[in-house]
mmCIF file of C-alpha atoms in Angstrom:
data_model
loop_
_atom_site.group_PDB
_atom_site.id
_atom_site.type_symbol
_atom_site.label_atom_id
_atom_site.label_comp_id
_atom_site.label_asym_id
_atom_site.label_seq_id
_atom_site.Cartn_x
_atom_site.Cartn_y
_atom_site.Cartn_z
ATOM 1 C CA UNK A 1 9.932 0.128 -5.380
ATOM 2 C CA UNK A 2 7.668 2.519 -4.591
ATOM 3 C CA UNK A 3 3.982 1.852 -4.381
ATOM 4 C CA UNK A 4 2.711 3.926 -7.586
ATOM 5 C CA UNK A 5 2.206 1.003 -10.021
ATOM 6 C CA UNK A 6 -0.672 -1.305 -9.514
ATOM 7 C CA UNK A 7 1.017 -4.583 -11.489
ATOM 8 C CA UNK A 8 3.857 -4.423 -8.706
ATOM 9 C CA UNK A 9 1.293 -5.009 -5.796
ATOM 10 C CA UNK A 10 0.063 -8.628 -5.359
ATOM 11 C CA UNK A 11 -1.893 -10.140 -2.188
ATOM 12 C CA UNK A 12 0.604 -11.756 -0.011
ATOM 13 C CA UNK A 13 3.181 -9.158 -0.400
ATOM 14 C CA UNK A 14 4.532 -7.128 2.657
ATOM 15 C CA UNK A 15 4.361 -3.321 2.151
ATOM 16 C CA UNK A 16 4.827 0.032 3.750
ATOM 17 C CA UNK A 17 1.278 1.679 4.102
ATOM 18 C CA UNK A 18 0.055 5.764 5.238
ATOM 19 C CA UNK A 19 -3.398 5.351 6.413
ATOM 20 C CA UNK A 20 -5.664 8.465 6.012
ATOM 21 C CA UNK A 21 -5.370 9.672 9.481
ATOM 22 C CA UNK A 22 -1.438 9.691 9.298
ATOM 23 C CA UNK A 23 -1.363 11.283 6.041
ATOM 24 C CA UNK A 24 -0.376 14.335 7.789
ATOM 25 C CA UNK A 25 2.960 13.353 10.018
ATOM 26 C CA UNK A 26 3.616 10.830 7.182
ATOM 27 C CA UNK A 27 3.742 7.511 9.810
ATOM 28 C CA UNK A 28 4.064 4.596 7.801
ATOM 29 C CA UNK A 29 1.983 1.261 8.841
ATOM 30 C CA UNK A 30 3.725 -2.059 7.795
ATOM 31 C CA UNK A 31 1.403 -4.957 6.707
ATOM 32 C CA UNK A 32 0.587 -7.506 3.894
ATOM 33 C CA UNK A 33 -1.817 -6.897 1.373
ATOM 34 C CA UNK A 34 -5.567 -8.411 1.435
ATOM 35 C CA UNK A 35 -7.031 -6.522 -1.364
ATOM 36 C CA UNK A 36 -6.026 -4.190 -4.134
ATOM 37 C CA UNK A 37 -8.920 -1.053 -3.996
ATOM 38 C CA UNK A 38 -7.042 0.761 -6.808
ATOM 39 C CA UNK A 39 -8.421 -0.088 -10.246
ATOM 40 C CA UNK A 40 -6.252 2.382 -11.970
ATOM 41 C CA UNK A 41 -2.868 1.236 -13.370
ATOM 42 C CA UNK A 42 -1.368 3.813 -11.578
ATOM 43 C CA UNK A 43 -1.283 6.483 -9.179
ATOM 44 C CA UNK A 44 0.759 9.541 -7.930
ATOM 45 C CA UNK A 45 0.290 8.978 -4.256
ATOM 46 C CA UNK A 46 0.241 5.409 -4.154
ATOM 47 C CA UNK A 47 -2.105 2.557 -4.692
ATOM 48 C CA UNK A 48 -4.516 2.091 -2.412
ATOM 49 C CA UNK A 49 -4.739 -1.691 -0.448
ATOM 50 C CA UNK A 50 -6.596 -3.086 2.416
ATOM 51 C CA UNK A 51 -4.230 -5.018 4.916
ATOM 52 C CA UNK A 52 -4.522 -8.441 6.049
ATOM 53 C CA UNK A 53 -5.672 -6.909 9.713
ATOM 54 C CA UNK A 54 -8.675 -4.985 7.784
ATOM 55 C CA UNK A 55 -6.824 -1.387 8.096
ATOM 56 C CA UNK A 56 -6.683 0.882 4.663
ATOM 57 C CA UNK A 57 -4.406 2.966 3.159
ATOM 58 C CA UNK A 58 -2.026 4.240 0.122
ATOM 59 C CA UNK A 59 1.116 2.078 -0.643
ATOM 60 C CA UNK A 60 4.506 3.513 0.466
ATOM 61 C CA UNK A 61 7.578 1.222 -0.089
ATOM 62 C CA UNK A 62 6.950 -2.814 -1.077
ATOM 63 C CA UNK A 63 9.296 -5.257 1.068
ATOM 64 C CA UNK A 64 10.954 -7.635 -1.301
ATOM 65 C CA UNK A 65 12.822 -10.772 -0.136
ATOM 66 C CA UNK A 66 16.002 -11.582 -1.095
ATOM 67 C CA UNK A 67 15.673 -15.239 0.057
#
C-alpha cells in the first residue's frame, strides 16, 4: 500500500517515512506511527505522520504483517 489514503494509516502501524530534509535523495525513514497530522482523506505525496521517536514526515510504503 502506498501511503496516499488517510483511513489506511492507524497509530501502531509500522511504515516507510521521507522526512523533509530527505525529500530530495528520496531516503526513506522506517518507524511506527504516533500521530496522524493529515486531516485530509487523501493526498498525492503521502500522508503526513509523526513517529513514535518524535521525527515527521510523508508516508511512503505501510509494513503489513502476515502473522
Amino acid at each position: 500500500m502506498n501511503g496516499q489514503t488517510r483511513s489506511d494509516i492507524k497509530p501502531g502501524i509500522e511504515v516507510d517515512i521521507v522526512l523533509k530534509q530527505d525529500q530530495r535523495s528520496g531516503k526513506v525513514t522506517r518507524g511506527v506511527v504516533k500521530d496522524l497530522l493529515t486531516k485530509s482523506s487523501n493526498h498525492p505525496h503521502g500522508i503526513k505522520v509523526r513517529l513514535q521517536d518524535g521525527q515527521v514526515g510523508r508516508v511512503k510504503s505501510i509494513h503489513t504483517t502476515d502473522a
